[in-house]
Amino acid sequence: MVKSLAISLIALIIMKNLNVSIIGLSVLTILSMGAASVATGGVELNGLYSTDFVMGLMITLTLFVAILSYLSSAKVSRKASFNLMVISISLILVMSFSVSSFFLFFFFFESVLAPLLLLIVGWGYQPERLQAGGYMVIYTVFGSLFFLWGVSELYLSGMSSSMSSVGSLVKKSAMSLWWLYILGFLIKLPMYPFHLWLPKAHVEAPVAGSMLLAGVVLKLGGYGLLRFMSVMQVSLSSVFFVLLLSVNLAGGFYAGLACVRQVDLKCLVAYSSVAHMSLVLLGVLSNTLLGVMGAIIIMVGHGLCSSGLFSYVNAIYKMSHSRLLVMNKGGLLFCPVLVLMCFLLSSSNMAAPPSLNLFGEILVFGVGGWMSGAFLFILGLMSFISACFSLYLYGSCSHGKGLMHSESLNLSSLCDVFVLLSHWVPLNFLFMFMP
């Protein structure tokens, strides 16, 4: 674990001093090899840190997105302070995925809010960034208090604070409020109707904040829920379980409908995250092998895809100085390469083969159909509306009469294309290395 942290620090320092794409690729290769070597088994170190496949996968995703978010933010004010915020967020996220204690996980789970809030407030675009930061902090802190209460209650009932604890040793009365204990994770995912903070935070955040928030920070909710539900005993026929999944799937479908009515590019991508995270919640709560595998694959695929879409939105924002769809039409006229990358990422967002999203959704759809035919019907509607808003994003930005001045492909947009391609390649070829 110490080796993994050292590699991450060295990588970020190198990228701070040498903004060269070739060095970025070399660092990413070292990180992937290091994370793979760390995650070769399920080992717990000194009762504080643990290593397994999911942990290694999340740490690799964190470092990958952090480096690409730095490359997307080549021209920002107060560069040294900005780098400090990005490095702080990355290290806190690495520690969050590394710890094996629920109490330590809660500490890092909340600690990531401080540098993320400073990043939004200090480098946001509009005066409303203070309100957006307040929404984010109030929502997530309020929900996390129930998680702390739940972990404390289980600990006092006889369960260890370790994530590898056996839930059968705990009294059933202590688990009766499991639906309340996971409220913090539902907000962080986020699940409908606890999603209102996410579009506001994305709209006001700089590109690095949006990429880290969508690519990794949201995965804290799914990762924490995965670890917490592994020690809980929940009946699939309980009223709260069925109600939670029903509201989750209906909310995911509603979020997809909201996407096709958006006029702001960032809001569209943000609402698409709500729709995709509902699939993660279904897979984790099913507590089956296929469901959990599907949820993990969707988390990784969504982390790469949504981060890439936010990078694309930033690339066209630098040309048009507007995030409105009506102001960004006719992309084929001024930058066909960016349009190509938009098409590739949009197709992956709608789970077109061979993206990770496709394999994850196949597993989750199978589990949903096994649980209820009604769930499978709603999942089919969600898949259809996902294709609709992905095509809506591509068609709105690529076709039509352009309202911006034609601009040649300069060095800045070449860097943007490299970042977008770096998102798309692992998103569509990582399945070849799936165990």
mmCIF file of C-alpha atoms in Angstrom, residues 49-357:
data_model
loop_
_atom_site.group_PDB
_atom_site.id
_atom_site.type_symbol
_atom_site.label_atom_id
_atom_site.label_comp_id
_atom_site.label_asym_id
_atom_site.label_seq_id
_atom_site.Cartn_x
_atom_site.Cartn_y
_atom_site.Cartn_z
ATOM 1 C CA TYR A 49 -5.607 -1.199 5.125
ATOM 2 C CA SER A 50 -6.814 -3.992 2.887
ATOM 3 C CA THR A 51 -5.968 -5.070 -0.635
ATOM 4 C CA ASP A 52 -8.297 -6.776 -3.053
ATOM 5 C CA PHE A 53 -9.330 -6.531 -6.694
ATOM 6 C CA VAL A 54 -12.055 -3.909 -6.213
ATOM 7 C CA MET A 55 -9.741 -1.681 -4.186
ATOM 8 C CA GLY A 56 -6.999 -1.869 -6.824
ATOM 9 C CA LEU A 57 -9.504 -1.128 -9.565
ATOM 10 C CA MET A 58 -10.853 1.967 -7.802
ATOM 11 C CA ILE A 59 -7.377 3.308 -6.996
ATOM 12 C CA THR A 60 -6.270 2.863 -10.599
ATOM 13 C CA LEU A 61 -9.411 4.676 -11.781
ATOM 14 C CA THR A 62 -8.744 7.498 -9.317
ATOM 15 C CA LEU A 63 -5.185 8.110 -10.470
ATOM 16 C CA PHE A 64 -6.120 7.746 -14.132
ATOM 17 C CA VAL A 65 -8.917 10.320 -13.942
ATOM 18 C CA ALA A 66 -6.817 12.658 -11.769
ATOM 19 C CA ILE A 67 -4.019 12.812 -14.355
ATOM 20 C CA LEU A 68 -6.448 13.335 -17.244
ATOM 21 C CA SER A 69 -8.274 16.050 -15.287
ATOM 22 C CA TYR A 70 -4.943 17.822 -14.832
ATOM 23 C CA LEU A 71 -4.259 17.658 -18.570
ATOM 24 C CA SER A 72 -7.707 19.120 -19.251
ATOM 25 C CA SER A 73 -6.926 22.076 -16.977
ATOM 26 C CA ALA A 74 -3.778 23.325 -18.644
ATOM 27 C CA LYS A 75 -4.806 26.985 -18.421
ATOM 28 C CA VAL A 76 -6.146 27.851 -14.978
ATOM 29 C CA SER A 77 -5.395 30.700 -12.615
ATOM 30 C CA ARG A 78 -3.425 30.137 -9.391
ATOM 31 C CA LYS A 79 -1.851 26.991 -10.784
ATOM 32 C CA ALA A 80 0.028 25.978 -7.620
ATOM 33 C CA SER A 81 -3.084 26.114 -5.424
ATOM 34 C CA PHE A 82 -5.081 24.297 -8.089
ATOM 35 C CA ASN A 83 -2.516 21.490 -8.242
ATOM 36 C CA LEU A 84 -2.616 21.218 -4.447
ATOM 37 C CA MET A 85 -6.398 20.766 -4.501
ATOM 38 C CA VAL A 86 -6.272 18.074 -7.210
ATOM 39 C CA ILE A 87 -3.491 16.187 -5.425
ATOM 40 C CA SER A 88 -5.354 16.424 -2.104
ATOM 41 C CA ILE A 89 -8.560 15.062 -3.605
ATOM 42 C CA SER A 90 -6.653 12.227 -5.273
ATOM 43 C CA LEU A 91 -4.789 11.180 -2.129
ATOM 44 C CA ILE A 92 -7.941 11.286 0.024
ATOM 45 C CA LEU A 93 -9.770 9.155 -2.516
ATOM 46 C CA VAL A 94 -6.889 6.645 -2.587
ATOM 47 C CA MET A 95 -7.009 6.429 1.205
ATOM 48 C CA SER A 96 -10.800 6.019 1.139
ATOM 49 C CA PHE A 97 -10.550 3.001 -1.141
ATOM 50 C CA SER A 98 -7.607 1.543 0.810
ATOM 51 C CA VAL A 99 -8.832 1.454 4.407
ATOM 52 C CA SER A 100 -10.489 -1.633 5.861
ATOM 53 C CA SER A 101 -12.219 0.047 8.818
ATOM 54 C CA PHE A 102 -15.680 1.570 8.447
ATOM 55 C CA PHE A 103 -14.746 4.386 10.829
ATOM 56 C CA LEU A 104 -11.654 5.298 8.817
ATOM 57 C CA PHE A 105 -13.701 5.062 5.650
ATOM 58 C CA PHE A 106 -16.204 7.528 7.121
ATOM 59 C CA PHE A 107 -13.358 9.918 7.969
ATOM 60 C CA PHE A 108 -11.950 9.948 4.436
ATOM 61 C CA PHE A 109 -15.462 9.783 2.963
ATOM 62 C CA GLU A 110 -16.145 13.173 4.550
ATOM 63 C CA SER A 111 -12.632 14.600 4.188
ATOM 64 C CA VAL A 112 -12.865 14.677 0.390
ATOM 65 C CA LEU A 113 -15.543 17.378 0.677
ATOM 66 C CA ALA A 114 -13.076 20.024 1.913
ATOM 67 C CA PRO A 115 -10.703 20.196 -1.109
ATOM 68 C CA LEU A 116 -13.607 19.557 -3.495
ATOM 69 C CA LEU A 117 -15.514 22.500 -2.017
ATOM 70 C CA LEU A 118 -12.425 24.717 -2.282
ATOM 71 C CA LEU A 119 -11.985 23.631 -5.901
ATOM 72 C CA ILE A 120 -15.580 24.572 -6.753
ATOM 73 C CA VAL A 121 -15.578 27.866 -4.867
ATOM 74 C CA GLY A 122 -12.079 28.925 -5.899
ATOM 75 C CA TRP A 123 -12.188 27.989 -9.593
ATOM 76 C CA GLY A 124 -15.908 27.883 -10.366
ATOM 77 C CA TYR A 125 -17.471 29.795 -13.227
ATOM 78 C CA GLN A 126 -20.398 31.726 -11.718
ATOM 79 C CA PRO A 127 -21.404 33.466 -8.450
ATOM 80 C CA GLU A 128 -23.818 30.587 -7.744
ATOM 81 C CA ARG A 129 -20.858 28.332 -6.937
ATOM 82 C CA LEU A 130 -21.221 29.184 -3.234
ATOM 83 C CA GLN A 131 -24.800 27.939 -3.273
ATOM 84 C CA ALA A 132 -23.752 24.812 -5.174
ATOM 85 C CA GLY A 133 -21.013 24.084 -2.641
ATOM 86 C CA GLY A 134 -23.450 24.577 0.216
ATOM 87 C CA TYR A 135 -25.920 22.139 -1.358
ATOM 88 C CA MET A 136 -23.204 19.531 -1.776
ATOM 89 C CA VAL A 137 -21.910 19.807 1.798
ATOM 90 C CA ILE A 138 -25.331 19.860 3.477
ATOM 91 C CA TYR A 139 -26.680 16.911 1.515
ATOM 92 C CA THR A 140 -23.652 14.644 1.921
ATOM 93 C CA VAL A 141 -22.840 15.479 5.561
ATOM 94 C CA PHE A 142 -26.459 15.021 6.635
ATOM 95 C CA GLY A 143 -26.672 11.586 5.021
ATOM 96 C CA SER A 144 -23.273 10.461 6.294
ATOM 97 C CA LEU A 145 -24.311 11.023 9.903
ATOM 98 C CA PHE A 146 -26.768 8.141 9.568
ATOM 99 C CA PHE A 147 -23.972 5.937 8.251
ATOM 100 C CA LEU A 148 -21.803 6.826 11.271
ATOM 101 C CA TRP A 149 -24.728 6.097 13.559
ATOM 102 C CA GLY A 150 -25.314 2.748 11.856
ATOM 103 C CA VAL A 151 -21.672 1.650 12.045
ATOM 104 C CA SER A 152 -21.512 2.674 15.715
ATOM 105 C CA GLU A 153 -24.727 0.766 16.457
ATOM 106 C CA LEU A 154 -23.417 -2.374 14.762
ATOM 107 C CA TYR A 155 -20.068 -2.054 16.542
ATOM 108 C CA LEU A 156 -21.766 -1.792 19.921
ATOM 109 C CA SER A 157 -23.911 -4.806 19.013
ATOM 110 C CA GLY A 158 -20.886 -7.049 18.635
ATOM 111 C CA MET A 159 -19.612 -6.548 15.070
ATOM 112 C CA SER A 160 -16.066 -5.478 14.347
ATOM 113 C CA SER A 161 -15.481 -2.208 12.536
ATOM 114 C CA SER A 162 -13.593 -4.087 9.808
ATOM 115 C CA MET A 163 -15.171 -4.323 6.367
ATOM 116 C CA SER A 164 -14.522 -8.074 6.427
ATOM 117 C CA SER A 165 -16.727 -8.613 9.485
ATOM 118 C CA VAL A 166 -19.329 -11.361 9.610
ATOM 119 C CA GLY A 167 -22.785 -9.857 9.923
ATOM 120 C CA SER A 168 -24.330 -13.042 11.339
ATOM 121 C CA LEU A 169 -22.729 -12.257 14.698
ATOM 122 C CA VAL A 170 -24.870 -9.145 15.106
ATOM 123 C CA LYS A 171 -28.359 -9.049 16.531
ATOM 124 C CA LYS A 172 -31.063 -8.773 13.893
ATOM 125 C CA SER A 173 -32.570 -5.787 15.712
ATOM 126 C CA ALA A 174 -29.406 -3.794 14.985
ATOM 127 C CA MET A 175 -29.860 -4.425 11.248
ATOM 128 C CA SER A 176 -33.519 -3.450 11.061
ATOM 129 C CA LEU A 177 -32.626 0.126 10.125
ATOM 130 C CA TRP A 178 -30.224 -0.822 7.327
ATOM 131 C CA TRP A 179 -32.161 1.370 4.876
ATOM 132 C CA LEU A 180 -31.424 4.391 7.073
ATOM 133 C CA TYR A 181 -27.760 3.527 7.578
ATOM 134 C CA ILE A 182 -27.081 3.600 3.833
ATOM 135 C CA LEU A 183 -28.645 7.044 3.309
ATOM 136 C CA GLY A 184 -25.216 8.667 3.001
ATOM 137 C CA PHE A 185 -24.280 6.305 0.180
ATOM 138 C CA LEU A 186 -27.581 6.902 -1.605
ATOM 139 C CA ILE A 187 -26.906 10.656 -1.518
ATOM 140 C CA LYS A 188 -23.327 10.267 -2.727
ATOM 141 C CA LEU A 189 -24.262 7.964 -5.657
ATOM 142 C CA PRO A 190 -26.684 9.873 -6.028
ATOM 143 C CA MET A 191 -30.086 8.186 -6.046
ATOM 144 C CA TYR A 192 -33.308 9.933 -6.944
ATOM 145 C CA PRO A 193 -34.649 12.017 -5.111
ATOM 146 C CA PHE A 194 -31.333 12.846 -3.351
ATOM 147 C CA HIS A 195 -29.684 14.053 -6.560
ATOM 148 C CA LEU A 196 -30.436 17.780 -6.469
ATOM 149 C CA TRP A 197 -26.953 18.730 -5.311
ATOM 150 C CA LEU A 198 -25.204 17.008 -8.236
ATOM 151 C CA PRO A 199 -26.293 19.168 -11.234
ATOM 152 C CA LYS A 200 -25.577 22.336 -9.256
ATOM 153 C CA ALA A 201 -22.098 21.140 -8.275
ATOM 154 C CA HIS A 202 -21.273 20.064 -11.834
ATOM 155 C CA VAL A 203 -22.474 23.296 -13.431
ATOM 156 C CA GLU A 204 -20.381 25.470 -11.128
ATOM 157 C CA ALA A 205 -17.272 23.269 -10.865
ATOM 158 C CA PRO A 206 -14.219 23.652 -13.137
ATOM 159 C CA VAL A 207 -13.509 20.841 -15.559
ATOM 160 C CA ALA A 208 -11.126 19.059 -13.161
ATOM 161 C CA GLY A 209 -13.753 19.188 -10.414
ATOM 162 C CA SER A 210 -16.437 17.787 -12.700
ATOM 163 C CA MET A 211 -14.181 14.993 -13.966
ATOM 164 C CA LEU A 212 -13.117 13.953 -10.472
ATOM 165 C CA LEU A 213 -16.643 14.293 -9.108
ATOM 166 C CA ALA A 214 -18.299 12.204 -11.828
ATOM 167 C CA GLY A 215 -15.392 9.855 -12.446
ATOM 168 C CA VAL A 216 -14.406 8.923 -8.903
ATOM 169 C CA VAL A 217 -16.161 10.768 -6.045
ATOM 170 C CA LEU A 218 -19.579 9.356 -6.954
ATOM 171 C CA LYS A 219 -18.022 5.896 -6.861
ATOM 172 C CA LEU A 220 -17.401 6.355 -3.138
ATOM 173 C CA GLY A 221 -21.125 5.857 -2.669
ATOM 174 C CA GLY A 222 -21.194 2.650 -4.695
ATOM 175 C CA TYR A 223 -17.972 1.343 -3.108
ATOM 176 C CA GLY A 224 -19.139 2.097 0.438
ATOM 177 C CA LEU A 225 -22.530 0.540 -0.253
ATOM 178 C CA LEU A 226 -20.831 -2.555 -1.647
ATOM 179 C CA ARG A 227 -18.669 -2.944 1.453
ATOM 180 C CA PHE A 228 -21.501 -2.194 3.887
ATOM 181 C CA MET A 229 -24.051 -4.519 2.297
ATOM 182 C CA SER A 230 -21.495 -7.351 2.322
ATOM 183 C CA VAL A 231 -21.768 -7.494 6.129
ATOM 184 C CA MET A 232 -25.534 -6.927 6.302
ATOM 185 C CA GLN A 233 -28.336 -9.471 6.115
ATOM 186 C CA VAL A 234 -31.238 -8.012 4.144
ATOM 187 C CA SER A 235 -34.348 -9.849 3.053
ATOM 188 C CA LEU A 236 -35.117 -9.390 -0.651
ATOM 189 C CA SER A 237 -38.832 -9.528 0.132
ATOM 190 C CA SER A 238 -38.864 -6.824 2.810
ATOM 191 C CA VAL A 239 -41.061 -3.780 2.252
ATOM 192 C CA PHE A 240 -38.211 -1.288 2.500
ATOM 193 C CA PHE A 241 -36.071 -3.255 0.036
ATOM 194 C CA VAL A 242 -38.787 -3.433 -2.629
ATOM 195 C CA LEU A 243 -39.765 0.215 -2.078
ATOM 196 C CA LEU A 244 -36.150 1.383 -2.304
ATOM 197 C CA LEU A 245 -35.506 -0.447 -5.563
ATOM 198 C CA SER A 246 -38.820 0.711 -7.056
ATOM 199 C CA VAL A 247 -38.113 4.369 -6.282
ATOM 200 C CA ASN A 248 -34.530 3.931 -7.510
ATOM 201 C CA LEU A 249 -35.519 2.531 -10.917
ATOM 202 C CA ALA A 250 -38.385 4.981 -11.389
ATOM 203 C CA GLY A 251 -36.034 7.816 -10.489
ATOM 204 C CA GLY A 252 -33.434 6.548 -12.940
ATOM 205 C CA PHE A 253 -36.016 6.565 -15.721
ATOM 206 C CA TYR A 254 -37.136 10.067 -14.720
ATOM 207 C CA ALA A 255 -33.517 11.285 -14.763
ATOM 208 C CA GLY A 256 -33.208 9.948 -18.310
ATOM 209 C CA LEU A 257 -36.320 11.884 -19.327
ATOM 210 C CA ALA A 258 -34.854 14.996 -17.701
ATOM 211 C CA CYS A 259 -31.724 14.598 -19.838
ATOM 212 C CA VAL A 260 -33.600 15.009 -23.129
ATOM 213 C CA ARG A 261 -35.104 18.282 -21.863
ATOM 214 C CA GLN A 262 -31.819 19.906 -20.841
ATOM 215 C CA VAL A 263 -30.421 22.951 -22.606
ATOM 216 C CA ASP A 264 -27.150 23.007 -20.639
ATOM 217 C CA LEU A 265 -24.504 20.458 -21.645
ATOM 218 C CA LYS A 266 -23.167 19.985 -18.126
ATOM 219 C CA CYS A 267 -26.645 19.431 -16.701
ATOM 220 C CA LEU A 268 -27.307 16.818 -19.367
ATOM 221 C CA VAL A 269 -24.188 14.832 -18.493
ATOM 222 C CA ALA A 270 -24.888 15.250 -14.755
ATOM 223 C CA TYR A 271 -28.428 13.869 -15.023
ATOM 224 C CA SER A 272 -27.133 10.971 -17.100
ATOM 225 C CA SER A 273 -24.979 10.041 -14.087
ATOM 226 C CA VAL A 274 -28.115 9.756 -11.942
ATOM 227 C CA ALA A 275 -29.640 7.385 -14.494
ATOM 228 C CA HIS A 276 -26.561 5.158 -14.687
ATOM 229 C CA MET A 277 -25.936 5.068 -10.933
ATOM 230 C CA SER A 278 -29.420 3.643 -10.400
ATOM 231 C CA LEU A 279 -28.173 0.516 -12.172
ATOM 232 C CA VAL A 280 -25.229 0.333 -9.776
ATOM 233 C CA LEU A 281 -27.582 0.532 -6.812
ATOM 234 C CA LEU A 282 -29.726 -2.287 -8.188
ATOM 235 C CA GLY A 283 -26.705 -4.523 -8.725
ATOM 236 C CA VAL A 284 -25.251 -3.912 -5.247
ATOM 237 C CA LEU A 285 -28.540 -4.303 -3.381
ATOM 238 C CA SER A 286 -29.284 -7.574 -5.163
ATOM 239 C CA ASN A 287 -26.385 -9.026 -3.118
ATOM 240 C CA THR A 288 -25.719 -11.613 -5.818
ATOM 241 C CA LEU A 289 -22.428 -12.387 -7.537
ATOM 242 C CA LEU A 290 -23.619 -11.334 -10.990
ATOM 243 C CA GLY A 291 -25.279 -8.187 -9.646
ATOM 244 C CA VAL A 292 -22.184 -7.065 -7.762
ATOM 245 C CA MET A 293 -19.942 -7.819 -10.761
ATOM 246 C CA GLY A 294 -22.256 -5.813 -13.010
ATOM 247 C CA ALA A 295 -22.275 -2.899 -10.552
ATOM 248 C CA ILE A 296 -18.470 -2.812 -10.384
ATOM 249 C CA ILE A 297 -18.145 -2.902 -14.182
ATOM 250 C CA ILE A 298 -20.701 -0.108 -14.581
ATOM 251 C CA MET A 299 -18.898 1.994 -11.963
ATOM 252 C CA VAL A 300 -15.609 1.732 -13.859
ATOM 253 C CA GLY A 301 -17.276 2.270 -17.235
ATOM 254 C CA HIS A 302 -19.288 5.239 -16.034
ATOM 255 C CA GLY A 303 -16.213 6.741 -14.375
ATOM 256 C CA LEU A 304 -14.374 6.739 -17.691
ATOM 257 C CA CYS A 305 -17.343 7.716 -19.878
ATOM 258 C CA SER A 306 -18.762 10.565 -17.772
ATOM 259 C CA SER A 307 -15.306 12.002 -17.143
ATOM 260 C CA GLY A 308 -14.665 11.954 -20.888
ATOM 261 C CA LEU A 309 -17.992 13.657 -21.643
ATOM 262 C CA PHE A 310 -17.224 16.449 -19.182
ATOM 263 C CA SER A 311 -13.828 16.864 -20.831
ATOM 264 C CA TYR A 312 -15.593 17.125 -24.200
ATOM 265 C CA VAL A 313 -17.995 19.752 -22.830
ATOM 266 C CA ASN A 314 -14.998 21.739 -21.600
ATOM 267 C CA ALA A 315 -13.293 21.458 -25.001
ATOM 268 C CA ILE A 316 -16.230 22.990 -26.877
ATOM 269 C CA TYR A 317 -16.824 25.517 -24.079
ATOM 270 C CA LYS A 318 -13.321 26.903 -24.693
ATOM 271 C CA MET A 319 -14.314 27.551 -28.297
ATOM 272 C CA SER A 320 -17.858 28.896 -27.908
ATOM 273 C CA HIS A 321 -17.664 30.227 -24.315
ATOM 274 C CA SER A 322 -21.124 28.795 -23.728
ATOM 275 C CA ARG A 323 -22.546 25.516 -22.442
ATOM 276 C CA LEU A 324 -25.941 25.968 -24.103
ATOM 277 C CA LEU A 325 -26.817 23.389 -26.726
ATOM 278 C CA VAL A 326 -28.174 26.024 -29.090
ATOM 279 C CA MET A 327 -24.809 27.836 -29.053
ATOM 280 C CA ASN A 328 -22.752 24.734 -29.791
ATOM 281 C CA LYS A 329 -24.363 23.368 -32.939
ATOM 282 C CA GLY A 330 -22.490 22.521 -36.129
ATOM 283 C CA GLY A 331 -19.463 20.863 -34.596
ATOM 284 C CA LEU A 332 -18.700 19.073 -37.863
ATOM 285 C CA LEU A 333 -17.965 22.441 -39.470
ATOM 286 C CA PHE A 334 -15.227 23.612 -37.142
ATOM 287 C CA CYS A 335 -13.696 20.521 -35.479
ATOM 288 C CA PRO A 336 -14.593 17.105 -36.914
ATOM 289 C CA VAL A 337 -12.100 15.316 -34.657
ATOM 290 C CA LEU A 338 -13.896 16.448 -31.506
ATOM 291 C CA VAL A 339 -17.191 15.385 -33.072
ATOM 292 C CA LEU A 340 -15.742 11.924 -33.704
ATOM 293 C CA MET A 341 -14.732 11.652 -30.062
ATOM 294 C CA CYS A 342 -18.199 12.869 -29.021
ATOM 295 C CA PHE A 343 -19.751 10.100 -31.119
ATOM 296 C CA LEU A 344 -17.488 7.428 -29.657
ATOM 297 C CA LEU A 345 -18.142 8.502 -26.056
ATOM 298 C CA SER A 346 -21.877 8.923 -26.666
ATOM 299 C CA SER A 347 -22.103 5.442 -28.159
ATOM 300 C CA SER A 348 -20.287 4.059 -25.114
ATOM 301 C CA ASN A 349 -22.653 6.024 -22.867
ATOM 302 C CA MET A 350 -25.612 4.215 -24.433
ATOM 303 C CA ALA A 351 -23.852 0.868 -23.803
ATOM 304 C CA ALA A 352 -22.906 0.163 -27.405
ATOM 305 C CA PRO A 353 -20.460 -2.750 -27.828
ATOM 306 C CA PRO A 354 -17.746 -3.355 -26.845
ATOM 307 C CA SER A 355 -17.856 -0.820 -23.970
ATOM 308 C CA LEU A 356 -17.721 -1.843 -20.325
ATOM 309 C CA ASN A 357 -21.184 -0.350 -19.854
#
